[in-house]
Coordinates of C-alpha atoms and ligand atoms in Angstrom, one line a residue:
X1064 CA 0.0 0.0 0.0
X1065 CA 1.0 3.4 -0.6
X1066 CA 0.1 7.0 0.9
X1067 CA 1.5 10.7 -0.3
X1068 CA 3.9 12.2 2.2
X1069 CA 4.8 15.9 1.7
X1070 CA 8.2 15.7 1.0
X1071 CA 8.9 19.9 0.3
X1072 CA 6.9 23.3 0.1
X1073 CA 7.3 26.7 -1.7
X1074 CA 6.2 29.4 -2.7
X1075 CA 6.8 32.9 -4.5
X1076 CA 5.5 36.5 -3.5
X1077 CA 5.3 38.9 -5.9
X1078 CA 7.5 42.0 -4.9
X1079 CA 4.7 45.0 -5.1
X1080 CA 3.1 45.6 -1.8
X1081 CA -0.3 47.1 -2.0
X1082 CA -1.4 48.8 1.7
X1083 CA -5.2 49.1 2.0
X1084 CA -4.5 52.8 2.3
X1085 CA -3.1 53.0 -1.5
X1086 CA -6.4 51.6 -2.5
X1087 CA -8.3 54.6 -0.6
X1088 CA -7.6 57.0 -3.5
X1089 CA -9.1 54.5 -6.2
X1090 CA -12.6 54.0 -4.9
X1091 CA -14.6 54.5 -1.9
X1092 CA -13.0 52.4 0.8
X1093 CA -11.1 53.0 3.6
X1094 CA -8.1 50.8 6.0
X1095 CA -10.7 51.0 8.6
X1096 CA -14.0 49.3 6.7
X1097 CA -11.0 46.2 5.2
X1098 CA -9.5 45.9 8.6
X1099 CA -13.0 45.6 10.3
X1100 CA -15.0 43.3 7.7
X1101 CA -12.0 41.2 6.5
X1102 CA -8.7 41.1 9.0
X1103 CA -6.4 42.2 5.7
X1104 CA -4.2 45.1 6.2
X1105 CA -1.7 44.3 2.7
X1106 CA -1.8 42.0 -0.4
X1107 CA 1.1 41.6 -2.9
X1108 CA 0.1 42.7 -6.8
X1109 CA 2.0 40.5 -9.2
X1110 CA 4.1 42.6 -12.1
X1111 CA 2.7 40.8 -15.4
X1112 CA 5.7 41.5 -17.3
X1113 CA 7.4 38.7 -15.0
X1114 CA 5.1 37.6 -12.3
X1115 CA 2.7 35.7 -14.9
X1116 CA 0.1 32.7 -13.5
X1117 CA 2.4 30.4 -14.9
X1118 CA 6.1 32.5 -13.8
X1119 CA 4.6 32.8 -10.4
X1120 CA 3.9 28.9 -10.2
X1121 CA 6.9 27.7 -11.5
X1122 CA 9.4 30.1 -9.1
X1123 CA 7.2 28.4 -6.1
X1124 CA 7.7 24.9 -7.6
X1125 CA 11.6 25.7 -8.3
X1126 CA 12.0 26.3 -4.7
X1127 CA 9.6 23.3 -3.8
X1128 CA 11.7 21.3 -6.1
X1129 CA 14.8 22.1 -4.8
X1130 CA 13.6 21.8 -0.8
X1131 CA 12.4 18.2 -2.3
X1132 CA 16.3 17.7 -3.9
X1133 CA 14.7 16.4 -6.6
X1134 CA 15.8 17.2 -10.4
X1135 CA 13.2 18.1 -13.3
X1136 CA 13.1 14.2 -14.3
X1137 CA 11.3 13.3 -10.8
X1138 CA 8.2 14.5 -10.9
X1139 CA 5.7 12.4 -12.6
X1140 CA 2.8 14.6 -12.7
X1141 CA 2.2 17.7 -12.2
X1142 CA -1.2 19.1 -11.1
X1143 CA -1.7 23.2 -11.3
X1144 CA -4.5 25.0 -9.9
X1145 CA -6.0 28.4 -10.4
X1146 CA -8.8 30.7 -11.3
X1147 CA -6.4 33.4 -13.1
X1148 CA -4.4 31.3 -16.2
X1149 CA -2.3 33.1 -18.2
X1150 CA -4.4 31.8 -21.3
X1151 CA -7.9 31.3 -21.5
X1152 CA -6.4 27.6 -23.4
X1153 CA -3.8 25.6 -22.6
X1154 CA -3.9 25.3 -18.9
X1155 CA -1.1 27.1 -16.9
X1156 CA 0.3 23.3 -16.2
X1157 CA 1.5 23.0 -19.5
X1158 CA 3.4 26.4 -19.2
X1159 CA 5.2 25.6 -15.7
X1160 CA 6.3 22.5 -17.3
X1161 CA 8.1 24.4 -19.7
X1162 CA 9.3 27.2 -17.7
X1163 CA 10.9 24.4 -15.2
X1164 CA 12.1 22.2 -17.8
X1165 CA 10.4 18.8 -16.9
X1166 CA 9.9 16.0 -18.8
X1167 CA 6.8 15.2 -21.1
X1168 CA 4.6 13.8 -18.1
X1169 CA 0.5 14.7 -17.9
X1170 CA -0.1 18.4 -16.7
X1171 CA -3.3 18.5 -15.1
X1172 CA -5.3 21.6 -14.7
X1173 CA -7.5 22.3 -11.6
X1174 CA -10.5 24.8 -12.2
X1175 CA -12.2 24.2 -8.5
X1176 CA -11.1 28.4 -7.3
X1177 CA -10.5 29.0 -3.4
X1178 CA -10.8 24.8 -3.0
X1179 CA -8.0 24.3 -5.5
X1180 CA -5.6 23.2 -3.2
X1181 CA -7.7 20.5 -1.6
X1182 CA -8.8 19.4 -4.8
X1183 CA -5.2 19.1 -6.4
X1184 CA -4.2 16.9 -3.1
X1185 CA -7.5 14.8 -3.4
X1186 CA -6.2 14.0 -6.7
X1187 CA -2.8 13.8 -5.8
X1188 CA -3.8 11.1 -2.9
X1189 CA -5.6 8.9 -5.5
X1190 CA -3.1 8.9 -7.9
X1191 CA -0.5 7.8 -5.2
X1192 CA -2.6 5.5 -3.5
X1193 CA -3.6 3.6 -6.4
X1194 CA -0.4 3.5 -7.7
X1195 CA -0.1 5.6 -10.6
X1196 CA 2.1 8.1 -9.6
X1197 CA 5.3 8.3 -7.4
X1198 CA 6.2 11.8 -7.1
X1199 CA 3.5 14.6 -7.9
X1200 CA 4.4 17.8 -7.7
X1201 CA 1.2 20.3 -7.0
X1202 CA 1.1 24.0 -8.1
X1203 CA -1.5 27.0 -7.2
X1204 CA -0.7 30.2 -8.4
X1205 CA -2.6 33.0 -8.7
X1206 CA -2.6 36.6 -10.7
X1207 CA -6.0 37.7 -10.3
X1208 CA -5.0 41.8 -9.2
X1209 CA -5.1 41.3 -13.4
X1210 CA -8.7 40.5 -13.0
X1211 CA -9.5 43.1 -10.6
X1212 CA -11.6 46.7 -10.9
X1213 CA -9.8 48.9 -8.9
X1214 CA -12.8 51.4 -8.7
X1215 CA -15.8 51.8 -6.2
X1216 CA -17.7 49.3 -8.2
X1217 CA -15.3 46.3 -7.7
X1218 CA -14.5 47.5 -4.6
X1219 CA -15.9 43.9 -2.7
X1220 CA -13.8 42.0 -4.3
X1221 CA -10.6 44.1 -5.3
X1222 CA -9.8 45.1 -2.0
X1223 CA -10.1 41.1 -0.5
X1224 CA -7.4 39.7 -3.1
X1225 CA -4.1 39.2 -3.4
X1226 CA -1.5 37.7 -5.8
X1227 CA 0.8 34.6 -4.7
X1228 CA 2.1 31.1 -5.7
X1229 CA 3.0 28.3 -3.8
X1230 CA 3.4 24.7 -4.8
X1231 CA 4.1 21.2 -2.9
X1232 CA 6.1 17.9 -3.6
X1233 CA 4.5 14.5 -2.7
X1234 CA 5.9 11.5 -2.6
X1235 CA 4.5 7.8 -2.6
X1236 CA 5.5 6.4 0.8
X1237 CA 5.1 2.9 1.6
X1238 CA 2.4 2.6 3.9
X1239 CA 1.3 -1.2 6.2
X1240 CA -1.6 0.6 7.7
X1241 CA -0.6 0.5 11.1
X1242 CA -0.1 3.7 11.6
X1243 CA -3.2 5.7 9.9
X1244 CA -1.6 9.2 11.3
X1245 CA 0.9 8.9 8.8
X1246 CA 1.1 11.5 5.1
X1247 CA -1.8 12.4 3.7
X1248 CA -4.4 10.9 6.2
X1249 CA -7.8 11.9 4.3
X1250 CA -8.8 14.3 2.4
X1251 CA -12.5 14.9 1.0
X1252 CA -14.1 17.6 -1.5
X1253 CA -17.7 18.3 -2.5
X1254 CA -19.2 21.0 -5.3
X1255 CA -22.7 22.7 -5.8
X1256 CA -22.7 24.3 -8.7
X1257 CA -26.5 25.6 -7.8
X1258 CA -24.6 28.7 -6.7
X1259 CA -22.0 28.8 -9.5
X1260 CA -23.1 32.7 -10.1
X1261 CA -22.6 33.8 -6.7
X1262 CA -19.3 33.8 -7.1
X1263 CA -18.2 34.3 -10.8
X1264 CA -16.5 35.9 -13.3
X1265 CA -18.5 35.1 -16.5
X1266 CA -16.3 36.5 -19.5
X1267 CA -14.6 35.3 -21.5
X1268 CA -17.0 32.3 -21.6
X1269 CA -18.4 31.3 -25.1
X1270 CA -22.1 32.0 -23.8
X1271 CA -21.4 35.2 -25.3
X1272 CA -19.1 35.8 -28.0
X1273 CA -15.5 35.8 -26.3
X1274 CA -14.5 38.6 -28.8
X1275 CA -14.7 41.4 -25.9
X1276 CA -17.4 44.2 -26.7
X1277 CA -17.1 47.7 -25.5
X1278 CA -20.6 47.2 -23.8
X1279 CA -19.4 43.5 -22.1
X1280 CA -16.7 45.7 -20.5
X1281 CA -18.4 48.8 -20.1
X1282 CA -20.9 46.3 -18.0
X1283 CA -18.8 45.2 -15.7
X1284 CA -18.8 41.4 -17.4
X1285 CA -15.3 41.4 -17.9
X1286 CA -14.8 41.6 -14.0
X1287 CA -15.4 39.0 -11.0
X1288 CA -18.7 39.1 -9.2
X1289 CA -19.3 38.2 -5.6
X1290 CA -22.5 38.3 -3.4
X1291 CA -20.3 38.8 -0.5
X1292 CA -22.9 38.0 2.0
X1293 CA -24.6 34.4 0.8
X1294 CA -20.8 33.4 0.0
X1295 CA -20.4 34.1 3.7
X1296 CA -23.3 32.5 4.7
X1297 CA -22.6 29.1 2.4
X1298 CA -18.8 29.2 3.4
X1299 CA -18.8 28.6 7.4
X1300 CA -21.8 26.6 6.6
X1301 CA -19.4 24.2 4.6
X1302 CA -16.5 24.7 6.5
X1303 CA -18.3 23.0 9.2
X1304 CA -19.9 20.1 7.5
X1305 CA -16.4 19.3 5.8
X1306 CA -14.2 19.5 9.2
X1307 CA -16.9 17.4 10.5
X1308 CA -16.8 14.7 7.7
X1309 CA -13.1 14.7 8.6
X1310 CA -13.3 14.0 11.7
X1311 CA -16.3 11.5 11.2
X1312 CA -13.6 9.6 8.6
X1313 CA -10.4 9.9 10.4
X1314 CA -11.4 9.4 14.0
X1315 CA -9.4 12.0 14.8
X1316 CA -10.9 14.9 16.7
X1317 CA -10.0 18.4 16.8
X1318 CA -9.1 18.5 19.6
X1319 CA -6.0 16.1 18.6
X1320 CA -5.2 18.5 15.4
X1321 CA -1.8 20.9 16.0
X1322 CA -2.4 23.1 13.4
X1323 CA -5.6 24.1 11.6
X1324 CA -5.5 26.1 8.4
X1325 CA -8.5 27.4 6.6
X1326 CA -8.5 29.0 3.4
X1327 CA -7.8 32.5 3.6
X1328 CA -11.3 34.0 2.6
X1329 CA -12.1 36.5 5.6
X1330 CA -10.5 36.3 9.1
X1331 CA -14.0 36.5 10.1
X1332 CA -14.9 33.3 8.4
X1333 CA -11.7 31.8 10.0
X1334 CA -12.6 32.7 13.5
X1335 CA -15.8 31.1 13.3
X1336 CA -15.3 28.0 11.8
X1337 CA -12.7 27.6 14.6
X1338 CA -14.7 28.4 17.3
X1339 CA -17.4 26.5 16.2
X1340 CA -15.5 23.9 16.6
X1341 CA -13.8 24.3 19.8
X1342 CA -10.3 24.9 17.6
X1343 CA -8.4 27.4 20.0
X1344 CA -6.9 30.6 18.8
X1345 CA -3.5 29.3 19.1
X1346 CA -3.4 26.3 16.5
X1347 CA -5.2 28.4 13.9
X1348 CA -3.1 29.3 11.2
X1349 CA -3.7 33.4 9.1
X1350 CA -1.7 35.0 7.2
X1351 CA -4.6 37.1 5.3
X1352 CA -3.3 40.2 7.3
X1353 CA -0.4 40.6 4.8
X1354 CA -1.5 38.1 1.9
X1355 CA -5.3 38.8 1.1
X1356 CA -7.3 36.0 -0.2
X1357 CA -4.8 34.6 -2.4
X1358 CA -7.8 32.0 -3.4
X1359 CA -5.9 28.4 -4.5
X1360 CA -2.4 29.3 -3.3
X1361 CA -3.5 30.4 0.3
X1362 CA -3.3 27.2 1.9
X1363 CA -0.3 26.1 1.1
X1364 CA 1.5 29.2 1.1
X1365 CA 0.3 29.5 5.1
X1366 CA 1.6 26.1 5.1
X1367 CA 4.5 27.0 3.5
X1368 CA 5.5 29.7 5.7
X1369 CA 4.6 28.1 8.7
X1370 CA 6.9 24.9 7.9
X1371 CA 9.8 27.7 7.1
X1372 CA 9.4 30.1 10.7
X1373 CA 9.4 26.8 12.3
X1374 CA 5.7 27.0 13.9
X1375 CA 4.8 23.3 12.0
X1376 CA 7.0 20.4 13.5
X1377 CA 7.7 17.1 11.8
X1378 CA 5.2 15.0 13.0
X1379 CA 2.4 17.6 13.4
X1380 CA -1.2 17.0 12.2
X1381 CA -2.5 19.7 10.1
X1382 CA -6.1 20.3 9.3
X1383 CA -6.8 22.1 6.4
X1384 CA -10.2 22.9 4.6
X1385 CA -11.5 25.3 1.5
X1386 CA -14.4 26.9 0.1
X1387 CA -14.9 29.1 -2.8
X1388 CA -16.6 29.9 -6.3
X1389 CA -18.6 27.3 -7.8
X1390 CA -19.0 26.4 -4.4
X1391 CA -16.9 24.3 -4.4
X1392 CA -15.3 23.1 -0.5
X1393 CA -13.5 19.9 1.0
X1394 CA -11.1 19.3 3.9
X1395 CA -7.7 17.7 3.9
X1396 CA -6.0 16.0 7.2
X1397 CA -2.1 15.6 6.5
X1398 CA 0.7 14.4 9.0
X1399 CA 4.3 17.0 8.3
Ligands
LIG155 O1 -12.5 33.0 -1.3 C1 -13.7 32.7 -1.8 C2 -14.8 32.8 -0.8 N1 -15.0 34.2 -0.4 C3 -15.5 34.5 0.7 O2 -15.7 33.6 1.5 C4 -15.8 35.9 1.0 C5 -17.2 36.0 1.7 N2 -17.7 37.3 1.9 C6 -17.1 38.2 2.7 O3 -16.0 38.0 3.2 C7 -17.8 39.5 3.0 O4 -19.2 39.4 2.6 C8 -17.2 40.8 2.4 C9 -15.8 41.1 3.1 C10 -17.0 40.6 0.9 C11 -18.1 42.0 2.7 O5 -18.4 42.2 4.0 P1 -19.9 42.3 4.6 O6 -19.8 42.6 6.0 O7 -20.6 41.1 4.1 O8 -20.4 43.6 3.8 P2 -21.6 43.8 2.7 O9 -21.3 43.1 1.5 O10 -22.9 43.4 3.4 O11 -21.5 45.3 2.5 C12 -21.8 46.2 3.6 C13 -21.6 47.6 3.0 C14 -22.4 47.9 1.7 O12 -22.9 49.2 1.7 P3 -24.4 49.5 2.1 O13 -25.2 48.8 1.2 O14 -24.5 49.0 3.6 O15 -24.4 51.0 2.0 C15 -21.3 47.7 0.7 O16 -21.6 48.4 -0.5 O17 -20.2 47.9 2.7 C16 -20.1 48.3 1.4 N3 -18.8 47.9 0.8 C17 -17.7 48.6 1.1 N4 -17.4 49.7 1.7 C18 -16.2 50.1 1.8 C19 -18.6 46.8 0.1 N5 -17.3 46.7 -0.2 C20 -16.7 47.8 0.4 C21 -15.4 48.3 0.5 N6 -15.2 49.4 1.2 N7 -14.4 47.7 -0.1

């Protein structure tokens, strides 16, 4: 039997620092209304003349790579998420896998938004644990500031997002089934795409002609659209059920998790689901103060940067779980 073990992390910041206060001159918001509804205080705004989808992802996988010691001929499949490709087709996959030089194995692309991460190691477990693959490496990058109305009437969204990549290396670890807290315990996803346009960003699409008109942008169908509230309401909704189904399939309670990480949506969000279920303060992991909701990449770049400042141990049990756009949500339980 085999089960993934995370064998490395990275991840890759853009170098542009945007402060809630240099968005005050572009529409009507203000440091004190993001602070208060959302917990963010900075994001990072990619450069797209270098800091592409695809650049972003494959600096994050280099230094993943590299952590991993492995060369560009180890990897046997590579799995990239995100909501902001650089093309509309081929996937971003296909680009990182040029930009790092590795050999001609599948590039799979993941379209499941803020749940990305959970979706690519859902993917990544069956793969290993059937066999298929031995060494996956996982990518979610984002560059969605490119997506993003910087006036008063995008102001829900623009001022709650941030750009960032960060990617993983599994491995396939051989695995008796003694010991189930060991790799990639569980991990479990679920979709309802009943609410698919409460989060969306409909253009280009080819339900309309992709060829961009100046009405369809004049419109505002060109942009991402949010009702901020009923995503709220759906998201600690599904945060719960999910952790719960964990816990339910593991038989591992909460209360024996070091380290919980939620996707970055709202610090609000984050505060509930954890108090909901008895998670204290001090095993939940945010970094949304200086990262925004950096959609598939926040997870395991909070990850990331808690493995590197030495917070996550070897050996520590990590809870993760995601919602977002389509809704999509699941939960992920992973030994370091
Ligand atoms: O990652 C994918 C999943 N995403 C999420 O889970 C995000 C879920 N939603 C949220 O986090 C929150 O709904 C928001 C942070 C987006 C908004 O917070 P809220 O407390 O739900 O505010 P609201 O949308 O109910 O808006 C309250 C007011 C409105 O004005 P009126 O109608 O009361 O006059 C908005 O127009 O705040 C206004 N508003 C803003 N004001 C200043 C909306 N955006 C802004 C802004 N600055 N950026």
């Amino acid at each position: 039997m085999w089960r993934a073990k995370l064998k490395s992390t990275g991840a890759y910041l853009p170098q542009r620092e945007v402060l809630n206060r240099d968005l005050e001159p572009l529409m009507e918001t203000s440091d004190a209304w993001i602070q208060e509804r959302s917990g963010i205080q900075s994001r990072r705004f990619s450069d797209l003349s270098n800091e592409t989808c695809s650049k972003m992802g494959a600096f994050a996988a280099r230094e993943a790579l590299e952590r991993a010691a492995w060369s560009a001929t180890d990897p046997d499949l590579l799995i990239f998420s995100t909501l902001s490709p650089d093309y509309y087709f081929p996937g971003a996959g296909v680009l990182a896998q040029r930009e790092l030089g590795l050999a001609n194995i599948p590039c799979l692309d993941i379209r499941a938004q803020c749940s990305g991460f959970i979706y690519g190691l859902s993917v990544a477990q069956a793969y290993i644990e059937s066999g298929r693959a031995n060494r996956i490496l996982l990518i979610c990058s984002e560059a969605q500031s490119a997506l993003m109305e910087l006036s008063t009437r995008g102001r829900n969204v623009s001022v709650l997002f941030g750009d960032a990549a960060a990617a993983i290396c599994l491995e396939a670890s051989p695995f008796d089934g003694s010991n189930s807290r060991f790799g990639l315990i569980d991990s479990l996803v679920h979709a309802d795409g009943r609410f698919a346009e409460e989060l969306v960003q409909q253009n280009p699409g080819t339900r309309q002609s992709p060829i961009a008109s100046a009405d369809m942008i004049g419109r505002g169908e060109m942009l991402p659209y949010m009702n901020g509230p009923a995503v709220f309401k759906h998201a600690t909704v599904r945060f719960r059920e999910a952790l719960t189904e964990l816990i339910g399939r593991t038989g591992i309670s909460a209360e024996q998790w070091d380290w919980f990480i939620p996707h970055q949506a709202n610090q609000r969000i984050s505060l509930h689901v954890a108090s909901e279920l008895s998670i204290p303060e001090g095993k939940l992991i945010s970094n949304i103060q200086n990262r925004g909701n950096t959609t598939s990449a926040s997870i395991p770049l909070a990850l990331h940067e808690s493995i590197c400042s030495g917070q996550i141990q070897p050996g520590d049990l990590i809870a993760m779980a995601a919602f977002g756009s389509g809704f999509t949500w699941g939960a992920a339980l992973l030994q370091y």
